[in-house]
CSV table of C-alpha atoms and ligand atoms in Angstrom, one decimal:
chain,number,residue,atom,x,y,z
A,1,UNK,CA,-99.7,108.5,-43.0
A,2,UNK,CA,-96.2,107.5,-41.9
A,3,UNK,CA,-95.8,104.5,-39.6
A,4,UNK,CA,-93.8,105.8,-36.6
A,5,UNK,CA,-93.2,102.5,-34.7
A,6,UNK,CA,-93.6,99.7,-37.2
A,7,UNK,CA,-94.3,96.4,-35.4
A,8,UNK,CA,-91.4,94.0,-35.4
A,9,UNK,CA,-92.3,90.8,-37.0
A,10,UNK,CA,-93.1,87.9,-34.6
A,11,UNK,CA,-89.9,86.1,-35.3
A,12,UNK,CA,-87.7,89.0,-34.3
A,13,UNK,CA,-89.8,89.7,-31.2
A,14,UNK,CA,-89.5,86.1,-30.1
A,15,UNK,CA,-85.8,86.3,-30.7
A,16,UNK,CA,-85.5,89.4,-28.6
A,17,UNK,CA,-87.5,87.8,-25.7
A,18,UNK,CA,-85.1,84.8,-25.9
A,19,UNK,CA,-82.1,87.1,-25.9
A,20,UNK,CA,-83.5,89.0,-22.9
A,21,UNK,CA,-83.8,85.8,-21.0
A,22,UNK,CA,-80.2,84.7,-21.8
A,23,UNK,CA,-78.7,88.2,-21.1
A,24,UNK,CA,-80.4,88.5,-17.8
A,25,UNK,CA,-79.0,85.2,-16.7
A,26,UNK,CA,-75.4,86.1,-17.7
A,27,UNK,CA,-73.4,87.5,-14.9
A,28,UNK,CA,-70.0,87.6,-16.5
A,29,UNK,CA,-69.7,91.1,-17.9
A,30,UNK,CA,-67.3,90.3,-20.8
A,31,UNK,CA,-69.4,87.3,-22.0
A,32,UNK,CA,-72.5,89.5,-21.7
A,33,UNK,CA,-71.0,92.2,-23.8
A,34,UNK,CA,-69.8,89.9,-26.6
A,35,UNK,CA,-73.1,88.2,-26.6
A,36,UNK,CA,-74.9,91.6,-27.0
A,37,UNK,CA,-72.8,92.7,-30.0
A,38,UNK,CA,-73.0,89.4,-31.8
A,39,UNK,CA,-76.8,89.5,-31.4
A,40,UNK,CA,-76.9,93.2,-32.5
A,41,UNK,CA,-74.9,92.5,-35.6
A,42,UNK,CA,-76.9,89.4,-36.5
A,43,UNK,CA,-80.4,90.9,-35.9
A,44,UNK,CA,-79.7,94.1,-37.8
A,45,UNK,CA,-77.6,92.3,-40.5
A,46,UNK,CA,-74.7,94.6,-39.8
A,47,UNK,CA,-71.1,93.8,-40.7
A,48,UNK,CA,-70.1,94.6,-37.1
A,49,UNK,CA,-71.3,96.0,-33.8
A,50,UNK,CA,-69.7,97.6,-30.8
A,51,UNK,CA,-70.5,98.8,-27.3
A,52,UNK,CA,-69.2,101.8,-25.5
A,53,UNK,CA,-69.9,102.2,-21.9
A,54,UNK,CA,-69.9,105.4,-19.9
A,55,UNK,CA,-67.4,105.6,-17.0
A,56,UNK,CA,-69.4,107.2,-14.3
A,57,UNK,CA,-66.3,108.8,-12.7
A,58,UNK,CA,-64.6,110.3,-15.8
A,59,UNK,CA,-67.8,110.8,-17.8
A,60,UNK,CA,-66.0,109.4,-20.8
A,61,UNK,CA,-67.0,106.5,-23.1
A,62,UNK,CA,-64.9,103.4,-23.5
A,63,UNK,CA,-65.0,100.7,-26.1
A,64,UNK,CA,-65.9,97.5,-24.2
A,65,UNK,CA,-66.7,95.1,-27.0
A,66,UNK,CA,-66.7,94.9,-30.7
A,67,UNK,CA,-67.3,92.3,-33.4
A,68,UNK,CA,-63.7,92.8,-34.3
A,69,UNK,CA,-61.5,92.1,-31.3
A,70,UNK,CA,-61.0,95.2,-29.3
A,71,UNK,CA,-57.2,95.6,-28.7
A,72,UNK,CA,-56.5,96.4,-25.1
A,73,UNK,CA,-55.1,99.8,-26.0
A,74,UNK,CA,-58.4,100.7,-27.5
A,75,UNK,CA,-60.4,99.5,-24.5
A,76,UNK,CA,-58.4,102.0,-22.5
A,77,UNK,CA,-58.9,104.7,-25.1
A,78,UNK,CA,-61.4,107.3,-23.9
A,79,UNK,CA,-63.9,108.7,-26.3
A,80,UNK,CA,-65.0,112.1,-25.3
A,81,UNK,CA,-68.7,113.0,-25.1
A,82,UNK,CA,-68.2,116.3,-26.9
A,83,UNK,CA,-66.7,115.4,-30.2
A,84,UNK,CA,-67.7,111.9,-31.1
A,85,UNK,CA,-70.8,110.3,-32.7
A,86,UNK,CA,-71.2,107.9,-29.7
A,87,UNK,CA,-70.9,110.9,-27.4
A,88,UNK,CA,-73.7,112.8,-29.3
A,89,UNK,CA,-75.9,109.7,-29.1
A,90,UNK,CA,-75.4,109.5,-25.3
A,91,UNK,CA,-75.7,113.2,-24.4
A,92,UNK,CA,-78.7,113.8,-26.7
A,93,UNK,CA,-80.0,110.5,-25.4
A,94,UNK,CA,-81.4,109.6,-28.8
A,95,UNK,CA,-80.7,107.1,-31.6
A,96,UNK,CA,-78.7,108.3,-34.7
A,97,UNK,CA,-78.2,107.0,-38.1
A,98,UNK,CA,-75.1,108.3,-39.9
A,99,UNK,CA,-75.3,107.0,-43.5
A,100,UNK,CA,-71.8,108.2,-44.4
A,101,UNK,CA,-69.4,108.7,-41.6
A,102,UNK,CA,-66.8,110.3,-43.8
A,103,UNK,CA,-69.1,113.3,-44.1
A,104,UNK,CA,-69.4,113.6,-40.3
A,105,UNK,CA,-67.0,115.9,-38.6
A,106,UNK,CA,-67.4,114.0,-35.3
A,107,UNK,CA,-66.2,110.7,-36.9
A,108,UNK,CA,-62.8,109.5,-35.5
A,109,UNK,CA,-60.8,107.5,-38.0
A,110,UNK,CA,-58.4,106.2,-35.3
A,111,UNK,CA,-60.9,103.7,-34.2
A,112,UNK,CA,-61.1,102.1,-37.6
A,113,UNK,CA,-57.4,102.0,-37.9
A,114,UNK,CA,-57.0,100.3,-34.5
A,115,UNK,CA,-59.4,97.5,-35.3
A,116,UNK,CA,-58.6,97.2,-39.0
A,117,UNK,CA,-62.1,97.9,-40.1
A,118,UNK,CA,-63.6,100.4,-42.5
A,119,UNK,CA,-66.8,102.0,-41.2
A,120,UNK,CA,-69.2,103.4,-43.7
A,121,UNK,CA,-72.4,103.8,-41.8
A,122,UNK,CA,-73.4,103.8,-38.1
A,123,UNK,CA,-76.7,103.0,-36.5
A,124,UNK,CA,-76.3,103.9,-32.9
A,125,UNK,CA,-78.7,103.9,-29.9
A,126,UNK,CA,-78.3,104.8,-26.3
A,127,UNK,CA,-78.3,102.1,-23.6
A,128,UNK,CA,-80.2,102.8,-20.4
A,129,UNK,CA,-80.0,101.5,-16.9
A,130,UNK,CA,-83.1,100.6,-14.7
A,131,UNK,CA,-83.4,104.3,-13.8
A,132,UNK,CA,-83.6,105.1,-17.5
A,133,UNK,CA,-80.3,107.0,-17.4
A,134,UNK,CA,-78.1,106.6,-20.5
A,135,UNK,CA,-75.1,104.4,-19.6
A,136,UNK,CA,-73.6,103.5,-22.9
A,137,UNK,CA,-74.1,103.3,-26.7
A,138,UNK,CA,-74.8,100.2,-28.9
A,139,UNK,CA,-73.7,100.7,-32.5
A,140,UNK,CA,-74.4,98.6,-35.6
A,141,UNK,CA,-71.9,99.3,-38.4
A,142,UNK,CA,-72.3,98.9,-42.2
A,143,UNK,CA,-75.4,97.1,-43.4
A,144,UNK,CA,-74.4,93.9,-45.0
A,145,UNK,CA,-74.5,94.2,-48.8
A,146,UNK,CA,-74.1,98.0,-48.6
A,147,UNK,CA,-77.8,99.0,-48.3
A,148,UNK,CA,-79.5,101.1,-45.7
A,149,UNK,CA,-80.5,100.1,-42.2
A,150,UNK,CA,-84.3,99.8,-42.0
A,151,UNK,CA,-86.7,101.3,-39.4
A,152,UNK,CA,-87.1,97.7,-38.1
A,153,UNK,CA,-83.3,97.5,-37.6
A,154,UNK,CA,-83.5,100.7,-35.6
A,155,UNK,CA,-86.4,99.4,-33.4
A,156,UNK,CA,-84.6,96.1,-32.9
A,157,UNK,CA,-81.4,97.8,-31.9
A,158,UNK,CA,-83.2,100.1,-29.4
A,159,UNK,CA,-85.0,97.2,-27.7
A,160,UNK,CA,-81.7,95.2,-27.6
A,161,UNK,CA,-79.9,98.2,-26.1
A,162,UNK,CA,-82.4,98.6,-23.3
A,163,UNK,CA,-82.3,94.9,-22.5
A,164,UNK,CA,-78.5,95.1,-22.6
A,165,UNK,CA,-78.3,98.3,-20.4
A,166,UNK,CA,-80.2,96.6,-17.6
A,167,UNK,CA,-78.3,93.3,-18.0
A,168,UNK,CA,-74.9,95.2,-17.9
A,169,UNK,CA,-76.0,97.0,-14.8
A,170,UNK,CA,-77.1,93.8,-13.2
A,171,UNK,CA,-73.8,92.1,-14.1
A,172,UNK,CA,-71.8,95.0,-12.7
A,173,UNK,CA,-73.8,94.8,-9.4
A,174,UNK,CA,-73.3,91.1,-9.3
A,175,UNK,CA,-69.6,91.5,-9.8
A,176,UNK,CA,-69.4,94.2,-7.1
A,177,UNK,CA,-71.3,91.9,-4.7
A,178,UNK,CA,-69.0,89.0,-5.5
A,179,UNK,CA,-66.0,91.2,-4.8
A,180,UNK,CA,-67.4,92.5,-1.6
A,181,UNK,CA,-68.2,88.9,-0.6
A,182,UNK,CA,-64.6,87.8,-1.4
A,183,UNK,CA,-63.2,90.7,0.7
A,184,UNK,CA,-65.4,89.7,3.6
A,185,UNK,CA,-64.3,86.1,3.3
A,186,UNK,CA,-60.7,87.3,3.3
A,187,UNK,CA,-61.3,89.3,6.4
A,188,UNK,CA,-62.9,86.3,8.1
A,189,UNK,CA,-59.9,84.2,7.1
A,190,UNK,CA,-57.6,86.8,8.7
A,191,UNK,CA,-59.6,86.6,11.9
A,192,UNK,CA,-59.6,82.8,11.8
A,193,UNK,CA,-55.8,82.7,11.2
A,194,UNK,CA,-55.3,85.1,14.0
A,195,UNK,CA,-57.4,83.1,16.3
A,196,UNK,CA,-55.7,79.9,15.4
A,197,UNK,CA,-52.3,81.4,16.3
A,198,UNK,CA,-53.5,83.1,19.4
A,199,UNK,CA,-55.2,80.1,20.8
A,200,UNK,CA,-52.2,77.9,20.1
A,201,UNK,CA,-50.0,80.4,21.9
A,202,UNK,CA,-52.3,80.8,24.9
A,203,UNK,CA,-52.8,77.2,25.6
A,204,UNK,CA,-49.4,76.4,27.1
A,205,UNK,CA,-49.2,79.3,29.6
A,206,UNK,CA,-52.8,78.6,30.6
A,207,UNK,CA,-52.0,75.0,31.4
A,208,UNK,CA,-49.1,76.2,33.6
A,209,UNK,CA,-51.5,78.6,35.4
A,210,UNK,CA,-54.1,76.0,35.9
A,211,UNK,CA,-51.6,73.5,37.2
A,212,UNK,CA,-50.1,75.9,39.7
A,213,UNK,CA,-53.3,77.3,40.9
A,214,UNK,CA,-54.8,73.8,41.6
A,215,UNK,CA,-51.6,72.9,43.4
A,216,UNK,CA,-51.6,76.1,45.5
A,217,UNK,CA,-55.3,75.8,46.2
A,218,UNK,CA,-54.8,72.3,47.6
A,219,UNK,CA,-51.8,73.4,49.7
A,220,UNK,CA,-53.5,76.6,51.0
A,221,UNK,CA,-55.4,76.9,54.2
A,222,UNK,CA,-59.2,77.5,54.3
A,223,UNK,CA,-58.7,81.3,54.5
A,224,UNK,CA,-57.3,81.4,51.0
A,225,UNK,CA,-59.6,78.8,49.5
A,226,UNK,CA,-62.2,81.2,48.1
A,227,UNK,CA,-59.6,83.4,46.4
A,228,UNK,CA,-58.0,80.4,44.7
A,229,UNK,CA,-61.4,79.1,43.7
A,230,UNK,CA,-62.1,82.3,41.9
A,231,UNK,CA,-58.8,82.2,40.1
A,232,UNK,CA,-59.3,78.6,39.1
A,233,UNK,CA,-62.8,79.4,37.8
A,234,UNK,CA,-61.5,82.2,35.7
A,235,UNK,CA,-58.8,80.1,34.3
A,236,UNK,CA,-61.2,77.3,33.5
A,237,UNK,CA,-63.4,79.8,31.7
A,238,UNK,CA,-60.5,80.9,29.7
A,239,UNK,CA,-59.8,77.3,28.8
A,240,UNK,CA,-63.3,76.9,27.4
A,241,UNK,CA,-62.9,80.0,25.3
A,242,UNK,CA,-59.6,78.7,24.0
A,243,UNK,CA,-61.1,75.3,23.3
A,244,UNK,CA,-63.7,77.1,21.1
A,245,UNK,CA,-60.9,78.7,19.2
A,246,UNK,CA,-59.1,75.5,18.8
A,247,UNK,CA,-62.2,73.7,17.5
A,248,UNK,CA,-62.0,75.9,14.4
A,249,UNK,CA,-59.0,73.8,13.4
A,250,UNK,CA,-61.2,70.7,13.1
A,251,UNK,CA,-63.5,72.6,10.8
A,252,UNK,CA,-60.7,73.9,8.6
A,253,UNK,CA,-59.2,70.5,8.3
A,254,UNK,CA,-62.5,69.4,6.7
A,255,UNK,CA,-63.6,65.8,6.4
A,256,UNK,CA,-60.1,64.5,6.6
A,257,UNK,CA,-60.4,65.2,10.3
A,258,UNK,CA,-63.5,63.1,10.8
A,259,UNK,CA,-63.4,59.7,12.4
A,260,UNK,CA,-66.9,58.5,11.7
A,261,UNK,CA,-68.4,55.5,13.2
A,262,UNK,CA,-71.8,54.1,13.7
A,263,UNK,CA,-73.1,55.6,17.0
A,264,UNK,CA,-76.6,55.5,18.6
A,265,UNK,CA,-77.6,59.2,18.9
A,266,UNK,CA,-79.9,58.3,21.8
A,267,UNK,CA,-77.2,56.7,23.7
A,268,UNK,CA,-74.7,59.5,23.0
A,269,UNK,CA,-77.1,62.2,24.3
A,270,UNK,CA,-78.0,60.0,27.3
A,271,UNK,CA,-74.3,59.6,28.2
A,272,UNK,CA,-73.7,63.3,28.0
A,273,UNK,CA,-75.9,63.6,31.0
A,274,UNK,CA,-77.1,67.1,30.0
A,275,UNK,CA,-79.7,67.2,32.9
A,276,UNK,CA,-76.8,67.5,35.3
A,277,UNK,CA,-75.0,70.2,33.4
A,278,UNK,CA,-73.1,72.4,35.9
A,279,UNK,CA,-73.4,75.7,34.2
A,280,UNK,CA,-77.2,75.3,33.9
A,281,UNK,CA,-77.4,74.3,37.5
A,282,UNK,CA,-75.3,77.4,38.4
A,283,UNK,CA,-78.1,79.5,36.8
A,284,UNK,CA,-80.8,77.4,38.5
A,285,UNK,CA,-82.0,76.3,35.1
A,286,UNK,CA,-83.6,72.9,34.5
A,287,UNK,CA,-82.6,70.8,31.6
A,288,UNK,CA,-85.2,68.3,30.5
A,289,UNK,CA,-84.2,65.5,28.1
A,290,UNK,CA,-86.7,63.4,26.1
A,291,UNK,CA,-85.2,60.5,24.1
A,292,UNK,CA,-86.6,58.4,21.3
A,293,UNK,CA,-87.7,55.0,22.4
A,294,UNK,CA,-85.2,52.8,20.6
A,295,UNK,CA,-81.9,53.2,18.7
A,296,UNK,CA,-81.1,55.9,16.3
A,297,UNK,CA,-77.9,54.8,14.6
A,298,UNK,CA,-76.0,57.6,12.8
A,299,UNK,CA,-72.5,57.7,11.2
A,300,UNK,CA,-70.7,60.4,13.1
A,301,UNK,CA,-67.5,61.5,14.8
A,302,UNK,CA,-68.6,61.2,18.4
A,303,UNK,CA,-66.1,63.8,19.8
A,304,UNK,CA,-67.2,66.3,17.2
A,305,UNK,CA,-70.9,65.7,17.9
A,306,UNK,CA,-70.2,66.3,21.6
A,307,UNK,CA,-68.5,69.6,20.7
A,308,UNK,CA,-71.6,70.6,18.6
A,309,UNK,CA,-74.1,69.6,21.3
A,310,UNK,CA,-71.9,71.3,23.9
A,311,UNK,CA,-71.9,74.5,22.0
A,312,UNK,CA,-75.7,74.5,21.6
A,313,UNK,CA,-76.2,73.8,25.3
A,314,UNK,CA,-73.7,76.5,26.3
A,315,UNK,CA,-75.7,79.0,24.2
A,316,UNK,CA,-79.0,77.9,25.6
A,317,UNK,CA,-77.7,78.4,29.1
A,318,UNK,CA,-76.0,81.7,28.3
A,319,UNK,CA,-79.0,83.3,26.6
A,320,UNK,CA,-81.6,82.1,29.0
A,321,UNK,CA,-82.2,83.9,32.3
A,322,UNK,CA,-81.8,82.4,35.7
A,323,UNK,CA,-84.4,79.8,36.5
A,324,UNK,CA,-85.2,79.2,32.8
A,325,UNK,CA,-86.1,75.9,31.1
A,326,UNK,CA,-84.0,74.0,28.5
A,327,UNK,CA,-85.6,71.1,26.7
A,328,UNK,CA,-83.5,68.5,24.7
A,329,UNK,CA,-85.3,66.0,22.5
A,330,UNK,CA,-83.9,63.3,20.3
A,331,UNK,CA,-86.5,61.8,17.9
A,332,UNK,CA,-86.8,60.0,14.6
A,333,UNK,CA,-88.1,62.0,11.6
A,334,UNK,CA,-88.6,59.7,8.6
A,335,UNK,CA,-85.1,58.5,7.6
A,336,UNK,CA,-83.4,61.0,9.8
A,337,UNK,CA,-82.5,61.5,13.5
A,338,UNK,CA,-83.4,65.0,14.8
A,339,UNK,CA,-81.7,66.5,17.8
A,340,UNK,CA,-83.6,69.5,19.3
A,341,UNK,CA,-82.6,71.9,21.9
A,342,UNK,CA,-85.1,74.5,23.0
A,343,UNK,CA,-84.7,77.3,25.6
A,344,UNK,CA,-86.9,79.8,27.3
A,345,UNK,CA,-84.4,82.6,26.7
A,346,UNK,CA,-84.1,85.9,24.9
A,347,UNK,CA,-84.8,84.5,21.5
A,348,UNK,CA,-83.4,85.5,18.1
A,349,UNK,CA,-84.9,88.1,15.7
A,350,UNK,CA,-86.2,86.4,12.6
A,351,UNK,CA,-83.9,88.2,10.2
A,352,UNK,CA,-80.9,86.9,12.1
A,353,UNK,CA,-81.7,83.3,12.1
A,354,UNK,CA,-79.4,82.5,9.2
A,355,UNK,CA,-76.7,85.0,10.0
A,356,UNK,CA,-76.0,83.7,13.5
A,357,UNK,CA,-74.3,80.7,11.9
A,358,UNK,CA,-71.6,82.9,10.3
A,359,UNK,CA,-68.2,83.0,11.9
A,360,UNK,CA,-67.9,85.8,14.5
A,361,UNK,CA,-71.5,86.9,14.0
A,362,UNK,CA,-73.3,88.0,17.2
A,363,UNK,CA,-76.8,89.5,17.5
A,364,UNK,CA,-75.7,92.0,20.1
A,365,UNK,CA,-73.0,94.4,19.2
A,366,UNK,CA,-69.7,92.8,20.4
A,367,UNK,CA,-68.7,96.0,22.2
A,368,UNK,CA,-71.9,96.4,24.1
A,369,UNK,CA,-72.8,92.8,24.7
A,370,UNK,CA,-73.7,91.5,28.1
A,371,UNK,CA,-72.9,87.8,27.2
A,372,UNK,CA,-69.5,86.3,26.8
A,373,UNK,CA,-68.3,84.6,23.7
A,374,UNK,CA,-66.6,85.2,20.4
A,375,UNK,CA,-69.4,84.3,17.9
A,376,UNK,CA,-67.7,81.1,16.9
A,377,UNK,CA,-69.8,78.3,18.6
A,378,UNK,CA,-72.6,78.2,16.1
A,379,UNK,CA,-70.4,78.5,13.0
A,380,UNK,CA,-68.3,75.6,14.3
A,381,UNK,CA,-71.5,73.6,15.0
A,382,UNK,CA,-72.8,74.3,11.5
A,383,UNK,CA,-69.6,73.6,9.6
A,384,UNK,CA,-69.2,70.3,11.6
A,385,UNK,CA,-72.8,69.2,11.0
A,386,UNK,CA,-72.4,69.9,7.3
A,387,UNK,CA,-69.1,67.9,7.3
A,388,UNK,CA,-71.3,65.0,8.5
A,389,UNK,CA,-73.7,65.6,5.6
A,390,UNK,CA,-76.4,66.9,8.1
A,391,UNK,CA,-78.3,70.1,8.5
A,392,UNK,CA,-78.7,72.6,11.4
A,393,UNK,CA,-81.1,75.5,11.7
A,394,UNK,CA,-82.6,77.8,14.2
A,395,UNK,CA,-86.2,78.7,14.9
A,396,UNK,CA,-87.3,81.4,17.3
A,397,UNK,CA,-89.9,83.8,18.3
A,398,UNK,CA,-88.7,86.5,20.5
A,399,UNK,CA,-91.2,85.8,23.3
A,400,UNK,CA,-90.6,82.0,23.4
A,401,UNK,CA,-86.9,81.5,23.3
A,402,UNK,CA,-84.9,79.7,20.6
A,403,UNK,CA,-84.8,76.2,19.2
A,404,UNK,CA,-81.9,74.6,17.4
A,405,UNK,CA,-82.4,71.5,15.3
A,406,UNK,CA,-79.8,69.1,13.9
A,407,UNK,CA,-80.9,66.6,11.3
A,408,UNK,CA,-78.7,63.6,10.6
A,409,UNK,CA,-79.2,60.7,8.1
A,410,UNK,CA,-80.0,57.4,9.9
A,411,UNK,CA,-78.0,54.4,9.1
A,412,UNK,CA,-80.8,52.1,8.3
A,413,UNK,CA,-80.7,48.6,6.8
A,414,UNK,CA,-81.8,48.8,3.2
A,415,UNK,CA,-85.6,48.6,2.9
A,416,UNK,CA,-87.4,45.7,1.3
A,417,UNK,CA,-85.0,43.1,2.6
A,418,UNK,CA,-87.3,41.4,5.0
B,501,LIG,P1,-71.3,83.3,20.9
B,501,LIG,O1,-72.3,82.5,21.7
B,501,LIG,O2,-69.9,83.0,21.4
B,501,LIG,O3,-71.6,84.7,20.8
B,501,LIG,P2,-72.2,81.7,18.8
B,501,LIG,O4,-71.7,81.4,17.4
B,501,LIG,O5,-72.4,80.4,19.6
B,501,LIG,O6,-71.3,82.7,19.4
B,501,LIG,O7,-73.7,82.4,18.6
B,501,LIG,C1,-73.8,83.5,17.8
B,501,LIG,C2,-74.9,84.4,18.3
B,501,LIG,O8,-76.1,83.8,18.1
B,501,LIG,C3,-74.8,84.8,19.7
B,501,LIG,O9,-73.9,85.8,20.0
B,501,LIG,C4,-76.3,85.1,20.0
B,501,LIG,O10,-76.5,86.5,19.6
B,501,LIG,C5,-77.0,84.2,19.1
B,501,LIG,N1,-77.5,83.0,19.8
B,501,LIG,C6,-76.9,81.8,19.7
B,501,LIG,N2,-77.6,80.9,20.5
B,501,LIG,C7,-78.7,81.6,21.0
B,501,LIG,C8,-79.8,81.2,21.9
B,501,LIG,N3,-79.9,80.0,22.3
B,501,LIG,N4,-80.6,82.2,22.2
B,501,LIG,C9,-80.5,83.5,21.7
B,501,LIG,N5,-79.5,83.8,20.9
B,501,LIG,C10,-78.6,82.9,20.6
């Protein structure tokens, strides 16, 4: 009785498991490919190995890696599926062993010439992706010492090819993802640059408008007062929007822009007098502040912390209906000071809790939204908190509004020095 699938010895098996672990963790495609071929050659005791991958568009194979350096012109050289050994392995989707390539009409001498190698025999196996479709060919060339490849070599190469196929697909996906991410970041940067320029340009004419409207309002009779008040309100609103845009500059300047000093967070929040906030009052909302009993010294840039807290309060007011409740709490949590702001508003879907901190991200579609804003406040808050070495996150259940929490390291005297 012939043994169809001889068991690989334990040592080879253990080696393959180790290789699988390493390959799956490698996301750089060219490192991955050269690792696969060096393992293939070593495990099957071949003089060389090579990988050809299928281009999904052209449906041709391309040499991607070889024990001998693949010259760039060869990497570009297409190997047709119809009249090549690798093509036959891929289209028939089965391993092949060509003991003497010179006797095979599909053998292409040009490849040997290009890499200065003389191929005698080829053991080739198809590589598969997760969906079990053939995506390439892994070849071991010339058994060292001139003998024949064994059935174990064939088994080993097949297992390696499958591990490699999945790892290659994973690396490709990873690269695509990285590229998509880079493109998105580039787009964000474009928007940020645009906003920086626009806000800068808008500031000067707006100050002129504000100045003149205030002057005209003071000079006008009572009959025009309401109209001027409306214009003034709109201009002030525009100024807050522009301020948000300008705040991006702080963030982009990084830590260089921070003027940190020891501040008592309790005192800072108390002095901001959030309970008397005018926008909350205009929506008949109550702001309730609960402060830790005692000092909570933190090393922060006070102006920036006020911008952060201001942004969070603006959002709480904006996304909470008329008459709602806003609770602010400052407490000690171990070696940190925690600032909480909780509202009774519309809440945030759970799958958006991280995304809302990205620049320009808004839960509602920007074109259909009912609330004003540009999707910058939270990203600025997050980037500023992180510049301080702190953390910020959101919690929410749709029925019970949202809560934002900032954690900052306390400036405590070293312990054990009593
Ligand atoms: P903006 O408020 O200008 O849209 P932000 O960056 O401050 O931008 O917030 C991003 C998005 O996060 C908002 O558009 C909103 O969808 C959501 N969000 C922020 N704060 C709250 C909150 N307190 N309640 C509900 N949703 C919120």
